[in-house]
Amino acid sequence: MRNPLKLRKNKSFNYSPRYYKGEGNPFKIEHKLDKFRSTANTKRGLKNKVTSAMDDLKVEGDKNLKLRFLIIVAILVLLFLFVIDFDLSIFLNP
């Protein structure tokens, strides 16, 4: 009788592809841009997440990113206020 708490181990096979002539493991799926991503293959844990966030803060990105983001957020907020028919005249001086 099997132990209900113990999981069954998967079978492993020594399969080698017939027509593969390249180097490395042909079964490893890796995107060609993974080496440039900071979030790919990260280790788990709170300490590793904090250190990864601090490293991301040190990396300079697009200079106009914050301005572009604020403009998009402002347009979306104004669009939302227009949809709900909010009266914007309360912000203007009479």
PDB file of N, CA and C in Angstrom:
ATOM      1  N   MET A   1       0.846  -1.182   0.000  1.00  0.00           N
ATOM      2  CA  MET A   1       0.000   0.000   0.000  1.00  0.00           C
ATOM      3  C   MET A   1       0.892   1.247   0.000  1.00  0.00           C
ATOM      4  N   ARG A   2       0.516   2.217  -0.810  1.00  0.00           N
ATOM      5  CA  ARG A   2       1.303   3.442  -0.922  1.00  0.00           C
ATOM      6  C   ARG A   2       1.042   4.383   0.241  1.00  0.00           C
ATOM      7  N   ASN A   3       2.059   5.163   0.535  1.00  0.00           N
ATOM      8  CA  ASN A   3       1.943   6.197   1.548  1.00  0.00           C
ATOM      9  C   ASN A   3       1.203   7.391   0.926  1.00  0.00           C
ATOM     10  N   PRO A   4       0.058   7.838   1.489  1.00  0.00           N
ATOM     11  CA  PRO A   4      -0.697   8.933   0.857  1.00  0.00           C
ATOM     12  C   PRO A   4       0.004  10.293   0.971  1.00  0.00           C
ATOM     13  N   LEU A   5       0.963  10.429   1.881  1.00  0.00           N
ATOM     14  CA  LEU A   5       1.644  11.709   2.039  1.00  0.00           C
ATOM     15  C   LEU A   5       2.887  11.818   1.163  1.00  0.00           C
ATOM     16  N   LYS A   6       3.371  10.704   0.655  1.00  0.00           N
ATOM     17  CA  LYS A   6       4.569  10.711  -0.157  1.00  0.00           C
ATOM     18  C   LYS A   6       4.184  10.740  -1.637  1.00  0.00           C
ATOM     19  N   LEU A   7       4.753  11.690  -2.376  1.00  0.00           N
ATOM     20  CA  LEU A   7       4.436  11.820  -3.792  1.00  0.00           C
ATOM     21  C   LEU A   7       5.251  10.833  -4.610  1.00  0.00           C
ATOM     22  N   ARG A   8       4.685  10.402  -5.709  1.00  0.00           N
ATOM     23  CA  ARG A   8       5.361   9.477  -6.598  1.00  0.00           C
ATOM     24  C   ARG A   8       6.433  10.223  -7.389  1.00  0.00           C
ATOM     25  N   LYS A   9       7.605   9.628  -7.541  1.00  0.00           N
ATOM     26  CA  LYS A   9       8.689  10.252  -8.280  1.00  0.00           C
ATOM     27  C   LYS A   9       8.486  10.038  -9.782  1.00  0.00           C
ATOM     28  N   ASN A  10       8.729  11.081 -10.570  1.00  0.00           N
ATOM     29  CA  ASN A  10       8.578  10.987 -12.018  1.00  0.00           C
ATOM     30  C   ASN A  10       9.692  10.136 -12.614  1.00  0.00           C
ATOM     31  N   LYS A  11       9.376   9.465 -13.688  1.00  0.00           N
ATOM     32  CA  LYS A  11      10.371   8.665 -14.386  1.00  0.00           C
ATOM     33  C   LYS A  11      11.296   9.590 -15.159  1.00  0.00           C
ATOM     34  N   SER A  12      12.566   9.230 -15.230  1.00  0.00           N
ATOM     35  CA  SER A  12      13.506  10.003 -16.032  1.00  0.00           C
ATOM     36  C   SER A  12      14.086   9.096 -17.102  1.00  0.00           C
ATOM     37  N   PHE A  13      14.307   9.659 -18.285  1.00  0.00           N
ATOM     38  CA  PHE A  13      14.797   8.895 -19.415  1.00  0.00           C
ATOM     39  C   PHE A  13      16.068   9.553 -19.935  1.00  0.00           C
ATOM     40  N   ASN A  14      16.957   8.778 -20.485  1.00  0.00           N
ATOM     41  CA  ASN A  14      18.163   9.285 -21.127  1.00  0.00           C
ATOM     42  C   ASN A  14      17.894   9.428 -22.620  1.00  0.00           C
ATOM     43  N   TYR A  15      17.139  10.442 -22.968  1.00  0.00           N
ATOM     44  CA  TYR A  15      16.779  10.658 -24.363  1.00  0.00           C
ATOM     45  C   TYR A  15      17.734  11.666 -24.967  1.00  0.00           C
ATOM     46  N   SER A  16      18.275  11.366 -26.090  1.00  0.00           N
ATOM     47  CA  SER A  16      19.078  12.350 -26.819  1.00  0.00           C
ATOM     48  C   SER A  16      18.446  12.529 -28.193  1.00  0.00           C
ATOM     49  N   PRO A  17      18.219  13.762 -28.617  1.00  0.00           N
ATOM     50  CA  PRO A  17      17.569  13.998 -29.896  1.00  0.00           C
ATOM     51  C   PRO A  17      18.416  13.467 -31.054  1.00  0.00           C
ATOM     52  N   ARG A  18      17.760  12.948 -32.048  1.00  0.00           N
ATOM     53  CA  ARG A  18      18.463  12.289 -33.153  1.00  0.00           C
ATOM     54  C   ARG A  18      19.177  13.290 -34.051  1.00  0.00           C
ATOM     55  N   TYR A  19      18.539  14.417 -34.361  1.00  0.00           N
ATOM     56  CA  TYR A  19      19.083  15.334 -35.359  1.00  0.00           C
ATOM     57  C   TYR A  19      19.639  16.621 -34.748  1.00  0.00           C
ATOM     58  N   TYR A  20      19.834  16.681 -33.436  1.00  0.00           N
ATOM     59  CA  TYR A  20      20.343  17.901 -32.805  1.00  0.00           C
ATOM     60  C   TYR A  20      21.856  17.916 -32.894  1.00  0.00           C
ATOM     61  N   LYS A  21      22.416  18.943 -33.512  1.00  0.00           N
ATOM     62  CA  LYS A  21      23.855  19.051 -33.674  1.00  0.00           C
ATOM     63  C   LYS A  21      24.432  20.277 -32.954  1.00  0.00           C
ATOM     64  N   GLY A  22      23.635  20.993 -32.182  1.00  0.00           N
ATOM     65  CA  GLY A  22      24.095  22.202 -31.524  1.00  0.00           C
ATOM     66  C   GLY A  22      24.793  21.912 -30.213  1.00  0.00           C
ATOM     67  N   GLU A  23      25.216  22.962 -29.536  1.00  0.00           N
ATOM     68  CA  GLU A  23      25.852  22.777 -28.242  1.00  0.00           C
ATOM     69  C   GLU A  23      24.877  23.148 -27.139  1.00  0.00           C
ATOM     70  N   GLY A  24      25.118  22.652 -25.966  1.00  0.00           N
ATOM     71  CA  GLY A  24      24.257  22.941 -24.833  1.00  0.00           C
ATOM     72  C   GLY A  24      23.089  21.976 -24.759  1.00  0.00           C
ATOM     73  N   ASN A  25      22.195  22.277 -23.865  1.00  0.00           N
ATOM     74  CA  ASN A  25      21.030  21.430 -23.640  1.00  0.00           C
ATOM     75  C   ASN A  25      19.911  21.844 -24.595  1.00  0.00           C
ATOM     76  N   PRO A  26      19.435  20.940 -25.443  1.00  0.00           N
ATOM     77  CA  PRO A  26      18.376  21.324 -26.387  1.00  0.00           C
ATOM     78  C   PRO A  26      17.014  21.474 -25.722  1.00  0.00           C
ATOM     79  N   PHE A  27      16.878  20.995 -24.488  1.00  0.00           N
ATOM     80  CA  PHE A  27      15.585  21.042 -23.808  1.00  0.00           C
ATOM     81  C   PHE A  27      15.436  22.271 -22.937  1.00  0.00           C
ATOM     82  N   LYS A  28      16.505  23.013 -22.736  1.00  0.00           N
ATOM     83  CA  LYS A  28      16.422  24.208 -21.907  1.00  0.00           C
ATOM     84  C   LYS A  28      15.773  25.329 -22.718  1.00  0.00           C
ATOM     85  N   ILE A  29      14.654  25.830 -22.215  1.00  0.00           N
ATOM     86  CA  ILE A  29      13.927  26.882 -22.907  1.00  0.00           C
ATOM     87  C   ILE A  29      14.363  28.215 -22.307  1.00  0.00           C
ATOM     88  N   GLU A  30      15.022  29.002 -23.116  1.00  0.00           N
ATOM     89  CA  GLU A  30      15.505  30.298 -22.639  1.00  0.00           C
ATOM     90  C   GLU A  30      15.262  31.330 -23.729  1.00  0.00           C
ATOM     91  N   HIS A  31      14.709  32.443 -23.335  1.00  0.00           N
ATOM     92  CA  HIS A  31      14.471  33.516 -24.279  1.00  0.00           C
ATOM     93  C   HIS A  31      15.787  34.214 -24.566  1.00  0.00           C
ATOM     94  N   LYS A  32      15.953  34.725 -25.763  1.00  0.00           N
ATOM     95  CA  LYS A  32      17.237  35.318 -26.117  1.00  0.00           C
ATOM     96  C   LYS A  32      17.493  36.648 -25.404  1.00  0.00           C
ATOM     97  N   LEU A  33      16.462  37.244 -24.790  1.00  0.00           N
ATOM     98  CA  LEU A  33      16.660  38.501 -24.068  1.00  0.00           C
ATOM     99  C   LEU A  33      16.723  38.312 -22.548  1.00  0.00           C
ATOM    100  N   ASP A  34      16.701  37.059 -22.079  1.00  0.00           N
ATOM    101  CA  ASP A  34      16.727  36.819 -20.644  1.00  0.00           C
ATOM    102  C   ASP A  34      17.998  37.326 -19.983  1.00  0.00           C
ATOM    103  N   LYS A  35      19.108  37.343 -20.711  1.00  0.00           N
ATOM    104  CA  LYS A  35      20.360  37.795 -20.097  1.00  0.00           C
ATOM    105  C   LYS A  35      20.356  39.298 -19.826  1.00  0.00           C
ATOM    106  N   PHE A  36      19.447  40.049 -20.440  1.00  0.00           N
ATOM    107  CA  PHE A  36      19.359  41.489 -20.213  1.00  0.00           C
ATOM    108  C   PHE A  36      18.302  41.854 -19.180  1.00  0.00           C
ATOM    109  N   ARG A  37      17.468  40.892 -18.765  1.00  0.00           N
ATOM    110  CA  ARG A  37      16.395  41.170 -17.812  1.00  0.00           C
ATOM    111  C   ARG A  37      16.896  41.000 -16.391  1.00  0.00           C
ATOM    112  N   SER A  38      16.452  41.884 -15.524  1.00  0.00           N
ATOM    113  CA  SER A  38      16.852  41.758 -14.119  1.00  0.00           C
ATOM    114  C   SER A  38      15.905  40.844 -13.357  1.00  0.00           C
ATOM    115  N   THR A  39      14.724  40.562 -13.912  1.00  0.00           N
ATOM    116  CA  THR A  39      13.747  39.744 -13.197  1.00  0.00           C
ATOM    117  C   THR A  39      13.799  38.282 -13.590  1.00  0.00           C
ATOM    118  N   ALA A  40      14.584  37.935 -14.590  1.00  0.00           N
ATOM    119  CA  ALA A  40      14.665  36.542 -15.021  1.00  0.00           C
ATOM    120  C   ALA A  40      15.610  35.771 -14.104  1.00  0.00           C
ATOM    121  N   ASN A  41      15.210  34.594 -13.699  1.00  0.00           N
ATOM    122  CA  ASN A  41      16.015  33.696 -12.866  1.00  0.00           C
ATOM    123  C   ASN A  41      16.417  34.326 -11.535  1.00  0.00           C
ATOM    124  N   THR A  42      15.505  35.029 -10.908  1.00  0.00           N
ATOM    125  CA  THR A  42      15.808  35.605  -9.601  1.00  0.00           C
ATOM    126  C   THR A  42      15.495  34.592  -8.513  1.00  0.00           C
ATOM    127  N   LYS A  43      16.239  34.696  -7.429  1.00  0.00           N
ATOM    128  CA  LYS A  43      16.008  33.799  -6.306  1.00  0.00           C
ATOM    129  C   LYS A  43      14.891  34.357  -5.449  1.00  0.00           C
ATOM    130  N   ARG A  44      14.221  33.456  -4.752  1.00  0.00           N
ATOM    131  CA  ARG A  44      13.109  33.876  -3.910  1.00  0.00           C
ATOM    132  C   ARG A  44      13.622  34.330  -2.557  1.00  0.00           C
ATOM    133  N   GLY A  45      12.762  35.004  -1.826  1.00  0.00           N
ATOM    134  CA  GLY A  45      13.112  35.457  -0.492  1.00  0.00           C
ATOM    135  C   GLY A  45      13.022  36.964  -0.409  1.00  0.00           C
ATOM    136  N   LEU A  46      12.737  37.437   0.779  1.00  0.00           N
ATOM    137  CA  LEU A  46      12.551  38.871   0.991  1.00  0.00           C
ATOM    138  C   LEU A  46      13.853  39.634   0.793  1.00  0.00           C
ATOM    139  N   LYS A  47      14.946  39.093   1.293  1.00  0.00           N
ATOM    140  CA  LYS A  47      16.236  39.777   1.173  1.00  0.00           C
ATOM    141  C   LYS A  47      16.632  39.915  -0.289  1.00  0.00           C
ATOM    142  N   ASN A  48      16.433  38.864  -1.070  1.00  0.00           N
ATOM    143  CA  ASN A  48      16.783  38.927  -2.489  1.00  0.00           C
ATOM    144  C   ASN A  48      15.887  39.898  -3.248  1.00  0.00           C
ATOM    145  N   LYS A  49      14.618  39.989  -2.864  1.00  0.00           N
ATOM    146  CA  LYS A  49      13.718  40.942  -3.516  1.00  0.00           C
ATOM    147  C   LYS A  49      14.129  42.379  -3.217  1.00  0.00           C
ATOM    148  N   VAL A  50      14.525  42.637  -1.966  1.00  0.00           N
ATOM    149  CA  VAL A  50      14.938  43.994  -1.587  1.00  0.00           C
ATOM    150  C   VAL A  50      16.230  44.371  -2.301  1.00  0.00           C
ATOM    151  N   THR A  51      17.200  43.459  -2.339  1.00  0.00           N
ATOM    152  CA  THR A  51      18.455  43.783  -3.028  1.00  0.00           C
ATOM    153  C   THR A  51      18.243  43.958  -4.529  1.00  0.00           C
ATOM    154  N   SER A  52      17.338  43.172  -5.108  1.00  0.00           N
ATOM    155  CA  SER A  52      17.041  43.339  -6.525  1.00  0.00           C
ATOM    156  C   SER A  52      16.353  44.685  -6.787  1.00  0.00           C
ATOM    157  N   ALA A  53      15.467  45.112  -5.872  1.00  0.00           N
ATOM    158  CA  ALA A  53      14.804  46.414  -6.026  1.00  0.00           C
ATOM    159  C   ALA A  53      15.814  47.551  -5.889  1.00  0.00           C
ATOM    160  N   MET A  54      16.761  47.409  -4.977  1.00  0.00           N
ATOM    161  CA  MET A  54      17.775  48.451  -4.809  1.00  0.00           C
ATOM    162  C   MET A  54      18.686  48.520  -6.036  1.00  0.00           C
ATOM    163  N   ASP A  55      19.009  47.378  -6.621  1.00  0.00           N
ATOM    164  CA  ASP A  55      19.818  47.376  -7.836  1.00  0.00           C
ATOM    165  C   ASP A  55      19.066  48.011  -8.997  1.00  0.00           C
ATOM    166  N   ASP A  56      17.752  47.783  -9.068  1.00  0.00           N
ATOM    167  CA  ASP A  56      16.946  48.394 -10.127  1.00  0.00           C
ATOM    168  C   ASP A  56      16.855  49.902  -9.968  1.00  0.00           C
ATOM    169  N   LEU A  57      16.888  50.395  -8.730  1.00  0.00           N
ATOM    170  CA  LEU A  57      16.852  51.843  -8.516  1.00  0.00           C
ATOM    171  C   LEU A  57      18.133  52.505  -9.009  1.00  0.00           C
ATOM    172  N   LYS A  58      19.243  51.787  -8.931  1.00  0.00           N
ATOM    173  CA  LYS A  58      20.526  52.355  -9.339  1.00  0.00           C
ATOM    174  C   LYS A  58      20.663  52.435 -10.856  1.00  0.00           C
ATOM    175  N   VAL A  59      19.905  51.626 -11.574  1.00  0.00           N
ATOM    176  CA  VAL A  59      20.008  51.598 -13.029  1.00  0.00           C
ATOM    177  C   VAL A  59      19.211  52.766 -13.605  1.00  0.00           C
ATOM    178  N   GLU A  60      19.882  53.565 -14.421  1.00  0.00           N
ATOM    179  CA  GLU A  60      19.212  54.699 -15.052  1.00  0.00           C
ATOM    180  C   GLU A  60      18.430  54.211 -16.264  1.00  0.00           C
ATOM    181  N   GLY A  61      17.198  54.634 -16.360  1.00  0.00           N
ATOM    182  CA  GLY A  61      16.363  54.252 -17.492  1.00  0.00           C
ATOM    183  C   GLY A  61      16.192  55.414 -18.444  1.00  0.00           C
ATOM    184  N   ASP A  62      15.058  55.475 -19.070  1.00  0.00           N
ATOM    185  CA  ASP A  62      14.727  56.545 -19.986  1.00  0.00           C
ATOM    186  C   ASP A  62      14.560  57.835 -19.192  1.00  0.00           C
ATOM    187  N   LYS A  63      15.152  58.904 -19.676  1.00  0.00           N
ATOM    188  CA  LYS A  63      15.108  60.180 -18.952  1.00  0.00           C
ATOM    189  C   LYS A  63      13.697  60.767 -18.895  1.00  0.00           C
ATOM    190  N   ASN A  64      12.916  60.567 -19.942  1.00  0.00           N
ATOM    191  CA  ASN A  64      11.585  61.158 -20.009  1.00  0.00           C
ATOM    192  C   ASN A  64      10.503  60.211 -19.518  1.00  0.00           C
ATOM    193  N   LEU A  65      10.894  59.116 -18.878  1.00  0.00           N
ATOM    194  CA  LEU A  65       9.921  58.107 -18.474  1.00  0.00           C
ATOM    195  C   LEU A  65       8.949  58.645 -17.427  1.00  0.00           C
ATOM    196  N   LYS A  66       9.453  59.351 -16.426  1.00  0.00           N
ATOM    197  CA  LYS A  66       8.577  59.872 -15.372  1.00  0.00           C
ATOM    198  C   LYS A  66       7.607  60.901 -15.922  1.00  0.00           C
ATOM    199  N   LEU A  67       8.100  61.782 -16.777  1.00  0.00           N
ATOM    200  CA  LEU A  67       7.230  62.804 -17.359  1.00  0.00           C
ATOM    201  C   LEU A  67       6.156  62.166 -18.237  1.00  0.00           C
ATOM    202  N   ARG A  68       6.545  61.205 -19.050  1.00  0.00           N
ATOM    203  CA  ARG A  68       5.592  60.513 -19.912  1.00  0.00           C
ATOM    204  C   ARG A  68       4.548  59.770 -19.088  1.00  0.00           C
ATOM    205  N   PHE A  69       4.998  59.126 -18.013  1.00  0.00           N
ATOM    206  CA  PHE A  69       4.081  58.403 -17.135  1.00  0.00           C
ATOM    207  C   PHE A  69       3.083  59.348 -16.473  1.00  0.00           C
ATOM    208  N   LEU A  70       3.552  60.509 -15.991  1.00  0.00           N
ATOM    209  CA  LEU A  70       2.651  61.476 -15.357  1.00  0.00           C
ATOM    210  C   LEU A  70       1.638  62.044 -16.349  1.00  0.00           C
ATOM    211  N   ILE A  71       2.061  62.285 -17.576  1.00  0.00           N
ATOM    212  CA  ILE A  71       1.135  62.794 -18.597  1.00  0.00           C
ATOM    213  C   ILE A  71       0.064  61.750 -18.902  1.00  0.00           C
ATOM    214  N   ILE A  72       0.448  60.498 -19.029  1.00  0.00           N
ATOM    215  CA  ILE A  72      -0.527  59.446 -19.310  1.00  0.00           C
ATOM    216  C   ILE A  72      -1.506  59.288 -18.155  1.00  0.00           C
ATOM    217  N   VAL A  73      -1.005  59.327 -16.919  1.00  0.00           N
ATOM    218  CA  VAL A  73      -1.888  59.213 -15.757  1.00  0.00           C
ATOM    219  C   VAL A  73      -2.848  60.396 -15.694  1.00  0.00           C
ATOM    220  N   ALA A  74      -2.362  61.613 -15.966  1.00  0.00           N
ATOM    221  CA  ALA A  74      -3.222  62.791 -15.937  1.00  0.00           C
ATOM    222  C   ALA A  74      -4.323  62.698 -16.999  1.00  0.00           C
ATOM    223  N   ILE A  75      -3.974  62.242 -18.187  1.00  0.00           N
ATOM    224  CA  ILE A  75      -4.974  62.099 -19.248  1.00  0.00           C
ATOM    225  C   ILE A  75      -6.013  61.057 -18.858  1.00  0.00           C
ATOM    226  N   LEU A  76      -5.574  59.943 -18.277  1.00  0.00           N
ATOM    227  CA  LEU A  76      -6.523  58.909 -17.866  1.00  0.00           C
ATOM    228  C   LEU A  76      -7.434  59.385 -16.744  1.00  0.00           C
ATOM    229  N   VAL A  77      -6.889  60.166 -15.799  1.00  0.00           N
ATOM    230  CA  VAL A  77      -7.720  60.699 -14.712  1.00  0.00           C
ATOM    231  C   VAL A  77      -8.745  61.680 -15.265  1.00  0.00           C
ATOM    232  N   LEU A  78      -8.325  62.577 -16.151  1.00  0.00           N
ATOM    233  CA  LEU A  78      -9.276  63.524 -16.748  1.00  0.00           C
ATOM    234  C   LEU A  78     -10.332  62.809 -17.580  1.00  0.00           C
ATOM    235  N   LEU A  79      -9.939  61.763 -18.283  1.00  0.00           N
ATOM    236  CA  LEU A  79     -10.897  60.976 -19.047  1.00  0.00           C
ATOM    237  C   LEU A  79     -11.902  60.292 -18.123  1.00  0.00           C
ATOM    238  N   PHE A  80     -11.424  59.760 -17.009  1.00  0.00           N
ATOM    239  CA  PHE A  80     -12.321  59.133 -16.039  1.00  0.00           C
ATOM    240  C   PHE A  80     -13.285  60.155 -15.449  1.00  0.00           C
ATOM    241  N   LEU A  81     -12.775  61.346 -15.108  1.00  0.00           N
ATOM    242  CA  LEU A  81     -13.649  62.386 -14.563  1.00  0.00           C
ATOM    243  C   LEU A  81     -14.677  62.838 -15.591  1.00  0.00           C
ATOM    244  N   PHE A  82     -14.302  62.873 -16.857  1.00  0.00           N
ATOM    245  CA  PHE A  82     -15.248  63.234 -17.904  1.00  0.00           C
ATOM    246  C   PHE A  82     -16.335  62.172 -18.053  1.00  0.00           C
ATOM    247  N   VAL A  83     -15.951  60.904 -17.949  1.00  0.00           N
ATOM    248  CA  VAL A  83     -16.917  59.818 -18.113  1.00  0.00           C
ATOM    249  C   VAL A  83     -17.936  59.820 -16.985  1.00  0.00           C
ATOM    250  N   ILE A  84     -17.491  60.108 -15.754  1.00  0.00           N
ATOM    251  CA  ILE A  84     -18.439  60.112 -14.637  1.00  0.00           C
ATOM    252  C   ILE A  84     -19.136  61.461 -14.483  1.00  0.00           C
ATOM    253  N   ASP A  85     -18.890  62.372 -15.438  1.00  0.00           N
ATOM    254  CA  ASP A  85     -19.531  63.685 -15.475  1.00  0.00           C
ATOM    255  C   ASP A  85     -19.225  64.496 -14.219  1.00  0.00           C
ATOM    256  N   PHE A  86     -17.946  64.572 -13.892  1.00  0.00           N
ATOM    257  CA  PHE A  86     -17.494  65.354 -12.738  1.00  0.00           C
ATOM    258  C   PHE A  86     -17.353  66.805 -13.169  1.00  0.00           C
ATOM    259  N   ASP A  87     -17.796  67.724 -12.314  1.00  0.00           N
ATOM    260  CA  ASP A  87     -17.744  69.136 -12.633  1.00  0.00           C
ATOM    261  C   ASP A  87     -16.381  69.687 -12.243  1.00  0.00           C
ATOM    262  N   LEU A  88     -15.553  70.042 -13.221  1.00  0.00           N
ATOM    263  CA  LEU A  88     -14.198  70.536 -12.963  1.00  0.00           C
ATOM    264  C   LEU A  88     -14.190  72.022 -12.607  1.00  0.00           C
ATOM    265  N   SER A  89     -15.330  72.700 -12.653  1.00  0.00           N
ATOM    266  CA  SER A  89     -15.356  74.132 -12.361  1.00  0.00           C
ATOM    267  C   SER A  89     -15.150  74.445 -10.880  1.00  0.00           C
ATOM    268  N   ILE A  90     -15.207  73.448 -10.004  1.00  0.00           N
ATOM    269  CA  ILE A  90     -14.970  73.705  -8.584  1.00  0.00           C
ATOM    270  C   ILE A  90     -13.497  74.006  -8.317  1.00  0.00           C
ATOM    271  N   PHE A  91     -12.613  73.644  -9.264  1.00  0.00           N
ATOM    272  CA  PHE A  91     -11.181  73.917  -9.097  1.00  0.00           C
ATOM    273  C   PHE A  91     -10.787  75.285  -9.628  1.00  0.00           C
ATOM    274  N   LEU A  92     -11.644  75.925 -10.386  1.00  0.00           N
ATOM    275  CA  LEU A  92     -11.345  77.238 -10.958  1.00  0.00           C
ATOM    276  C   LEU A  92     -11.866  78.334 -10.050  1.00  0.00           C
ATOM    277  N   ASN A  93     -11.149  79.455 -10.015  1.00  0.00           N
ATOM    278  CA  ASN A  93     -11.585  80.596  -9.196  1.00  0.00           C
ATOM    279  C   ASN A  93     -12.693  81.357  -9.920  1.00  0.00           C
ATOM    280  N   PRO A  94     -13.750  81.725  -9.193  1.00  0.00           N
ATOM    281  CA  PRO A  94     -14.840  82.453  -9.861  1.00  0.00           C
ATOM    282  C   PRO A  94     -14.511  83.906 -10.149  1.00  0.00           C
TER     283      PRO A  94
END
